[in-house]
Short mmCIF file of C-alpha atoms in Angstrom, two decimals:
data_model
loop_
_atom_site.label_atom_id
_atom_site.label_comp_id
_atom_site.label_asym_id
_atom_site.label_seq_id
_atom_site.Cartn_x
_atom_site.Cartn_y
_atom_site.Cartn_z
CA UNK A 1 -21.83 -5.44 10.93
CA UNK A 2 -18.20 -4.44 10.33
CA UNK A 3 -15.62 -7.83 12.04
CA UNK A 4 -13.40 -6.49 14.80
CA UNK A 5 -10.42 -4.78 13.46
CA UNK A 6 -7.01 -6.79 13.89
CA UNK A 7 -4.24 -6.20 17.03
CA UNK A 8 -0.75 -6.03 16.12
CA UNK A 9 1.11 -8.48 17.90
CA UNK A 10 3.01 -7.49 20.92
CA UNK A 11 6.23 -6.90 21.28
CA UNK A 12 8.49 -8.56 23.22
CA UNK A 13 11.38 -6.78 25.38
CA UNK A 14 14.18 -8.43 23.57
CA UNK A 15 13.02 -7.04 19.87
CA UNK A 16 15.27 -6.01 17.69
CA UNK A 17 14.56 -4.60 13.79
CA UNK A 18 14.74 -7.71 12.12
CA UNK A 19 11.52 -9.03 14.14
CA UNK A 20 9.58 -6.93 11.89
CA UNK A 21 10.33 -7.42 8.48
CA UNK A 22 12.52 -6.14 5.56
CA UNK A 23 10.38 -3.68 3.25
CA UNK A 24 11.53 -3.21 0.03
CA UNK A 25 9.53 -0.25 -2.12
CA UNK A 26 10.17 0.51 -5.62
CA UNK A 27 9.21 3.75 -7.16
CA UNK A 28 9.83 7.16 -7.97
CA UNK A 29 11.53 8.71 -11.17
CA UNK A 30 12.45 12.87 -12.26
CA UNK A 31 9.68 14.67 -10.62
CA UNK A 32 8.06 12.53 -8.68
CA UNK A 33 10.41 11.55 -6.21
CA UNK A 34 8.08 12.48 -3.77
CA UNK A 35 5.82 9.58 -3.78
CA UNK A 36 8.10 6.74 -2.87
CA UNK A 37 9.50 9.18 0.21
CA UNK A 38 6.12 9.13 1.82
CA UNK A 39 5.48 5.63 1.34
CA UNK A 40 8.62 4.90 2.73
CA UNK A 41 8.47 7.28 5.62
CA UNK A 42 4.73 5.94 6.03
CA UNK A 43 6.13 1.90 6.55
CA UNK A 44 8.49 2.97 8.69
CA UNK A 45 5.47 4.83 11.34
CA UNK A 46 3.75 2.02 10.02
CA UNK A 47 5.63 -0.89 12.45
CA UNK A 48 8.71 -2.27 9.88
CA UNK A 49 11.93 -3.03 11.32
CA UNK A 50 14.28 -2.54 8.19
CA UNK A 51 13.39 -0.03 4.83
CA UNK A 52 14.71 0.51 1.77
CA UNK A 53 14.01 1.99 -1.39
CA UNK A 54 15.12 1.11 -4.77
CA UNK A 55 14.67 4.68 -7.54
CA UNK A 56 16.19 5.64 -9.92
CA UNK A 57 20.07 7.08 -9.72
CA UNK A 58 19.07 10.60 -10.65
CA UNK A 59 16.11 10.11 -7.44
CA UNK A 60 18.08 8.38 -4.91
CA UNK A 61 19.51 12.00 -3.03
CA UNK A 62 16.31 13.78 -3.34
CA UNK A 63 14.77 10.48 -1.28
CA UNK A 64 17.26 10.23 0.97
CA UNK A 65 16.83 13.43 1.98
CA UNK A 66 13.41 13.28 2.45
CA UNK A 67 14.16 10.38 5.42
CA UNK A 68 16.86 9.28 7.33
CA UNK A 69 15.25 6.49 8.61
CA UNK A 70 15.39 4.51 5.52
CA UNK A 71 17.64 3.10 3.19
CA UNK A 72 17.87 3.93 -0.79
CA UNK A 73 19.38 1.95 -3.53
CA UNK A 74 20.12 4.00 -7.15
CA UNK A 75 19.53 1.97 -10.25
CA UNK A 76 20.17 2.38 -13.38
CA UNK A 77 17.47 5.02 -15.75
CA UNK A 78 16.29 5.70 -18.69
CA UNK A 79 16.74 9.11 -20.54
CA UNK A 80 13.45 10.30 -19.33
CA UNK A 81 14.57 9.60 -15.30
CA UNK A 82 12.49 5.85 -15.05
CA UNK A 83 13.82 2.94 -14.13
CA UNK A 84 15.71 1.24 -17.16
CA UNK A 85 15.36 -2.16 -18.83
CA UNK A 86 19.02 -2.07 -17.13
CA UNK A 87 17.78 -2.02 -13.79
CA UNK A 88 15.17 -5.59 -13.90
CA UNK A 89 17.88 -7.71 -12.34
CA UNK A 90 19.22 -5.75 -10.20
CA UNK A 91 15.51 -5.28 -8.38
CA UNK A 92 14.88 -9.03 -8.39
CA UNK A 93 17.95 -9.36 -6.47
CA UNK A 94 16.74 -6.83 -3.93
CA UNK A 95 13.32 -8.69 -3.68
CA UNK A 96 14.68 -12.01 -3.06
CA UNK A 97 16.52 -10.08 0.52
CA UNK A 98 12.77 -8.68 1.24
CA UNK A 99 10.13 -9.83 3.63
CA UNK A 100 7.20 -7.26 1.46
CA UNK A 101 7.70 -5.56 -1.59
CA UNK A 102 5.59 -2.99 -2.62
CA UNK A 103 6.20 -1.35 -6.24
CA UNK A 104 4.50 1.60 -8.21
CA UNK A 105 4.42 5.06 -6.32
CA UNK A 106 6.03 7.47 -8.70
CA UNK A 107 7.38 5.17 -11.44
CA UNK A 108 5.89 6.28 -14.22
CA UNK A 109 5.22 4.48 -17.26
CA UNK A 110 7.29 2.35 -20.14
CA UNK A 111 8.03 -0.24 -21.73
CA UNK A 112 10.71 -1.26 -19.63
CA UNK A 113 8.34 -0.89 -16.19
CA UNK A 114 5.89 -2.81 -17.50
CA UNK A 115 8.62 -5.54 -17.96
CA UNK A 116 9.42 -4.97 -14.42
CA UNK A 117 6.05 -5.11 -13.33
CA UNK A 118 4.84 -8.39 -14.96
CA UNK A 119 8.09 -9.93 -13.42
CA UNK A 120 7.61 -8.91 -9.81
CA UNK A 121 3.58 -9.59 -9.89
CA UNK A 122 3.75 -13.12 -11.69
CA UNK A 123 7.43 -14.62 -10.31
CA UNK A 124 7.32 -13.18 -6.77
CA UNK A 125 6.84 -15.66 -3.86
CA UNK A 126 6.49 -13.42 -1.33
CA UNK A 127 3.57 -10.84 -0.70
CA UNK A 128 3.79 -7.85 -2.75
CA UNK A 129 1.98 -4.76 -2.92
CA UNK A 130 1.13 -2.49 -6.39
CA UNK A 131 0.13 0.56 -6.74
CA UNK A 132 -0.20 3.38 -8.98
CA UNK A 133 1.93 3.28 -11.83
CA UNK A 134 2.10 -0.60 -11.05
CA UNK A 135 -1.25 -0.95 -11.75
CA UNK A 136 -1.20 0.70 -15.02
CA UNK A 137 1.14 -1.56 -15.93
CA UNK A 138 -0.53 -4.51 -14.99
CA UNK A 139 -3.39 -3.09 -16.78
CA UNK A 140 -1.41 -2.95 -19.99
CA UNK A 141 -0.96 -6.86 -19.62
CA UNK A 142 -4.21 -8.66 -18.00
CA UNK A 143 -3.71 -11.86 -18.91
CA UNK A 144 -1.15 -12.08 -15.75
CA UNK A 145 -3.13 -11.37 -13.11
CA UNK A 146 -4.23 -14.52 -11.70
CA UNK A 147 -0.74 -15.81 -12.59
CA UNK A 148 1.09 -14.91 -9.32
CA UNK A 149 3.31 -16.74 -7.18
CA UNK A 150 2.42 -15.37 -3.89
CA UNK A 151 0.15 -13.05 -2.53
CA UNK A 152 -0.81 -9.70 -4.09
CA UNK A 153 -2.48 -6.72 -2.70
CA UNK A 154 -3.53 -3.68 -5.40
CA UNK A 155 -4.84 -0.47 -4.25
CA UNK A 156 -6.49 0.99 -6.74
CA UNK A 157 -8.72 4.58 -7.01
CA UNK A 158 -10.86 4.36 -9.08
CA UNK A 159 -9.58 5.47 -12.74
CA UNK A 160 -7.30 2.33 -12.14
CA UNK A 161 -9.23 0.13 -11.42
CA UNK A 162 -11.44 1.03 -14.47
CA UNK A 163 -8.44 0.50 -16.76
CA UNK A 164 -7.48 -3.11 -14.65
CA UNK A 165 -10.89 -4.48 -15.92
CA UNK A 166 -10.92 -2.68 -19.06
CA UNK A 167 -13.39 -0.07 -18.76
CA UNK A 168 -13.45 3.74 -19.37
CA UNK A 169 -14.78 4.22 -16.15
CA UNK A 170 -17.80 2.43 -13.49
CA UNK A 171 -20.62 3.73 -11.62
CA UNK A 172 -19.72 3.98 -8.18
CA UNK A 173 -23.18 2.26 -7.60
CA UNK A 174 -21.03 -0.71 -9.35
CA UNK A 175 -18.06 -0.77 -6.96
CA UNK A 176 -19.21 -3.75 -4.35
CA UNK A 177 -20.00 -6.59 -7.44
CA UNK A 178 -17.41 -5.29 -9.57
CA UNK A 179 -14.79 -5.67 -6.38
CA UNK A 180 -16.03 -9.05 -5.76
CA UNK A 181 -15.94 -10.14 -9.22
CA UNK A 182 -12.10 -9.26 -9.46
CA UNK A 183 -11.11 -10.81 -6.44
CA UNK A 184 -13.00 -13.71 -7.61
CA UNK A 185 -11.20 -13.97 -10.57
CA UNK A 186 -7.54 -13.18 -9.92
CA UNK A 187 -7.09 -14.40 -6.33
CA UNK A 188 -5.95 -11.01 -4.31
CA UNK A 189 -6.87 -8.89 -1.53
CA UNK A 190 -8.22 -5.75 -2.95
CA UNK A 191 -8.41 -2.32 -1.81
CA UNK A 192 -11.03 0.27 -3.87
CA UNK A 193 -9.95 3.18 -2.60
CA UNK A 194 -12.53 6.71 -2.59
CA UNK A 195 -15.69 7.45 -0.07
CA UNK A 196 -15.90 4.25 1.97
CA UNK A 197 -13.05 2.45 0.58
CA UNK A 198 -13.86 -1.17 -0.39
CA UNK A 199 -11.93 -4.25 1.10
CA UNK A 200 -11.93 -7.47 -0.66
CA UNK A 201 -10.83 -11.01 -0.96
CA UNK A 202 -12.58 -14.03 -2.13
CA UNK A 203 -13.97 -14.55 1.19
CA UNK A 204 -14.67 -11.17 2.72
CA UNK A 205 -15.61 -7.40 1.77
CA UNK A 206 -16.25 -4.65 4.07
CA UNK A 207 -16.56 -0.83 3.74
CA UNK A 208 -14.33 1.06 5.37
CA UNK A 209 -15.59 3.68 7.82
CA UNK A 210 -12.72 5.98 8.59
CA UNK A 211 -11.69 9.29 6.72
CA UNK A 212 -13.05 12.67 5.45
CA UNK A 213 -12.68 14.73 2.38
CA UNK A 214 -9.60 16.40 3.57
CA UNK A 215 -7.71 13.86 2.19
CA UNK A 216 -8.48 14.10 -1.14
CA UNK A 217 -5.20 15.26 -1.88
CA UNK A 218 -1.94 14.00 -3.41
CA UNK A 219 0.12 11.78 -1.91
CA UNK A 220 -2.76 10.28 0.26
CA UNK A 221 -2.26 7.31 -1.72
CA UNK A 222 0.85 6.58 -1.36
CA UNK A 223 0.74 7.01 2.70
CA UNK A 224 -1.24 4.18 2.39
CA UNK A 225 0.72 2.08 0.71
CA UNK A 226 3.34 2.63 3.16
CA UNK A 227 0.88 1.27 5.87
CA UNK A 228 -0.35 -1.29 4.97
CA UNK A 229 3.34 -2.44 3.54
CA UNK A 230 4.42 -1.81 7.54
CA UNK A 231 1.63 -3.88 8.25
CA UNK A 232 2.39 -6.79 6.32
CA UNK A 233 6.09 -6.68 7.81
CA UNK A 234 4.48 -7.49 11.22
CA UNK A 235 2.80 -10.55 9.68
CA UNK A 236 -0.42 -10.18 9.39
CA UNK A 237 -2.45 -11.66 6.71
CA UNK A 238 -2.61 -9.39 3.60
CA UNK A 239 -6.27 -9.10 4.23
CA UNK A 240 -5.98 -7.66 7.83
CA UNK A 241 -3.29 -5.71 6.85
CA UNK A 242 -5.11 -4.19 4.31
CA UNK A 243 -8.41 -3.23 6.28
CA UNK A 244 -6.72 -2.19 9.11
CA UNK A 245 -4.36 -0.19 7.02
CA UNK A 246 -7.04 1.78 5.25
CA UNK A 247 -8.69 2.48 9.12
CA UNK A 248 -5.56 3.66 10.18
CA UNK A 249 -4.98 5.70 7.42
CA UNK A 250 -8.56 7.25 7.38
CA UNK A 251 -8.25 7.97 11.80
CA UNK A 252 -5.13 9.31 11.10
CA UNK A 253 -6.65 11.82 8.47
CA UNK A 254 -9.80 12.29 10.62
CA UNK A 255 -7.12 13.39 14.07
CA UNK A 256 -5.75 15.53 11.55
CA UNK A 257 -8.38 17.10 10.24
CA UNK A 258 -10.05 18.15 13.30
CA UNK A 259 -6.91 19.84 14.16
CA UNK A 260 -5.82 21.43 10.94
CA UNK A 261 -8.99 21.78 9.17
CA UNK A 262 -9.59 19.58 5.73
CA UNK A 263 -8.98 22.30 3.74
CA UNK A 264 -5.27 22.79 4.61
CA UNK A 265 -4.37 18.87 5.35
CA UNK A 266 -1.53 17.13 2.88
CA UNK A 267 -0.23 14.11 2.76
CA UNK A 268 2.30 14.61 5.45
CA UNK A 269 -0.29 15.17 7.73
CA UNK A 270 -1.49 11.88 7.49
CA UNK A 271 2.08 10.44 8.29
CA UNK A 272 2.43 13.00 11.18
CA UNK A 273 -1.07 11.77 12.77
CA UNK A 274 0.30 7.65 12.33
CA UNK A 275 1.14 7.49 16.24
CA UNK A 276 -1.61 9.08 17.69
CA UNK A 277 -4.10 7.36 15.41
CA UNK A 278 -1.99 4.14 16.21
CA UNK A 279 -2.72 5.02 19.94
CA UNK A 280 -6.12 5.70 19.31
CA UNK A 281 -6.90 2.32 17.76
CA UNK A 282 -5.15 0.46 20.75
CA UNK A 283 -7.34 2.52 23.28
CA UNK A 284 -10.60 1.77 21.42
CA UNK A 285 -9.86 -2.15 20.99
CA UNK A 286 -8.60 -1.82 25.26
CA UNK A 287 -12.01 -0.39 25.95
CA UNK A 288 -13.56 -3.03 23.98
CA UNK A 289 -11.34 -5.61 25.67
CA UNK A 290 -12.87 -4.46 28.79
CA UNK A 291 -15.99 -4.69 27.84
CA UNK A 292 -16.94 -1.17 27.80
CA UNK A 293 -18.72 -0.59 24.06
CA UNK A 294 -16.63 -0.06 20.71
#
C-alpha cells in the first residue's frame, strides 16, 4: 500500500521569493538548448522562489528566450558549444549562492564535464540533483558515488542507469533489487524512471502510479527534473520531493492527455498541465483530509 503523498507547506501572507529557495540548473550546449529551458521553466511552476541557469555563452539567448521568468548566466565553451574546463570555477561559485542545484539536461559529454560533474557530486554540501548527461558522467567515474558531501538525487531511464552499474542493459523484471541494491550502496534517493517509475532510498521504495504512454517523448525528462528541483526549494526531504515529483509529473501528463490525446502531447504539455495537476493533488489530499476516500 502506496504512503500518503507529501503537502507542500503553506504559505504564509507575508512570503516573498526568497522563502522558497535559490535553484541553480546547469545544462544545455549548441543544439540542445532546449533541455535546460524546460527544466527551468518546470522549477519555476514547480514552487521556487529564485531561478537561474548557468549554459554555455553561445546558449544563454536562445534560453533566455525560452523564459522570462528565470535568470541565465553564460560561461565560458568549448569549440564544440559545451561547457569548458574554463567554466569549473566559475559554476562552483554559483553553487555555493544556491539552495538546490541540479546539473545534466543538455550538457553533453567531455572531458571537461566529467571534471565538472565529479566536482559538484563529491564536494557539494547541499542537495543536488543529476541527470542525463550528468549521469553519464558519473558513470564514466564510479568510484565517486558514495563519496558525496550532501544529498544526491539521480533520475535515471533506464539506458543510464544500465551504464551507472556497469551493465549493457537489465531486465525490467530486475528493476526493484537492482534499485535497492544502488541505493544501498551509494547512499541517494533514486528515481528509475519508465512504466511505474521506481522510488528509492535506503529505507523506502514505492512504484509510482501516475502517467501514460503519451509521455514517452523528449523532454519529459527534463520537466521532471525541474519538479522535483522546485520541490526541493520548498524543503522537503529529497525523498518526498522526489515521489511526489514523479506523481505530479505523471497527473500532469495524464490531465493532458485526456485533453490532447497521447499521441500529440510534448513536453510542454506537461509544464502547461503543472497548475491544474498541482490543484488536483491538493483537492484529492482535502478530500482525504475530510475523510471522504483517496
Amino acid at each position: 500500500m502506496p504512503m500518503l503523498l507529501p503537502k507542500i507547506p503553506p504559505r504564509a501572507p507575508d512570503s516573498h521569493k526568497g522563502d522558497f529557495g535559490a535553484a541553480l540548473l546547469i545544462g544545455g550546449s549548441r543544439g540542445m538548448s532546449g533541455a535546460i529551458s524546460l527544466s527551468g521553466t518546470a522549477t519555476l511552476r514547480s514552487g521556487a522562489g529564485l531561478v537561474k541557469i548557468a549554459t554555455p555563452a553561445g546558449c544563454q539567448t536562445v534560453v533566455a528566450a525560452h523564459q522570462p521568468a528565470y535568470m541565465t548566466i553564460a560561461l565560458q565553451e568549448d569549440a564544440e558549444g559545451r561547457f569548458a574546463a574554463a567554466a569549473i570555477d566559475s559554476l562552483i561559485e554559483l553553487c555555493e549562492q544556491a539552495t538546490i542545484v541540479a546539473c545534466g539536461p543538455g550538457m553533453g559529454r567531455s572531458t571537461a564535464i566529467n571534471e565538472l560533474v565529479r566536482i559538484l557530486y563529491r564536494d557539494l554540501p547541499r542537495p543536488a540533483l543529476f541527470d542525463a548527461d550528468a549521469l553519464n558522467a558519473l558513470a564514466t567515474q564510479p568510484d565517486i558515488l558514495d563519496s558525496h558531501a550532501g544529498p544526491r538525487v539521480l533520475t535515471p531511464h533506464p539506458g543510464e542507469f544500465a551504464r551507472l552499474i556497469g551493465r549493457e542493459r537489465f531486465d525490467v523484471a530486475e528493476r526493484e533489487s537492482l534499485a535497492t541494491q544502488f541505493v544501498a550502496q551509494y547512499d541517494v534517493t533514486l528515481v528509475l524512471k519508465g512504466h511505474r517509475t521506481v522510488v528509492a532510498d535506503r529505507q523506502k521504495l514505492e512504484l509510482n502510479q501516475t502517467g501514460n504512454p503519451g509521455m514517452a517523448t523528449g523532454g519529459a525528462g527534463d520537466v521532471l527534473t525541474g519538479i522535483i528541483t522546485g520541490l526541493l526549494c520548498q524543503e522537503l526531504s529529497p525523498w518526498d520531493a522526489a515521489r511526489l515529483g514523479v506523481h505530479l509529473h505523471g497527473l500532469a501528463g495524464d490531465l493532458a492527455a485526456a485533453d490532447l490525446g497521447q499521441i500529440s502531447l510534448i513536453a510542454g504539455d506537461l509544464i502547461d498541465y503543472l497548475p491544474r495537476a498541482f490543484r488536483e493533488l491538493s483537492k484529492q489530499q482535502e478530500k482525504r483530509k475530510l475523510g471522504f476516500g483517496a
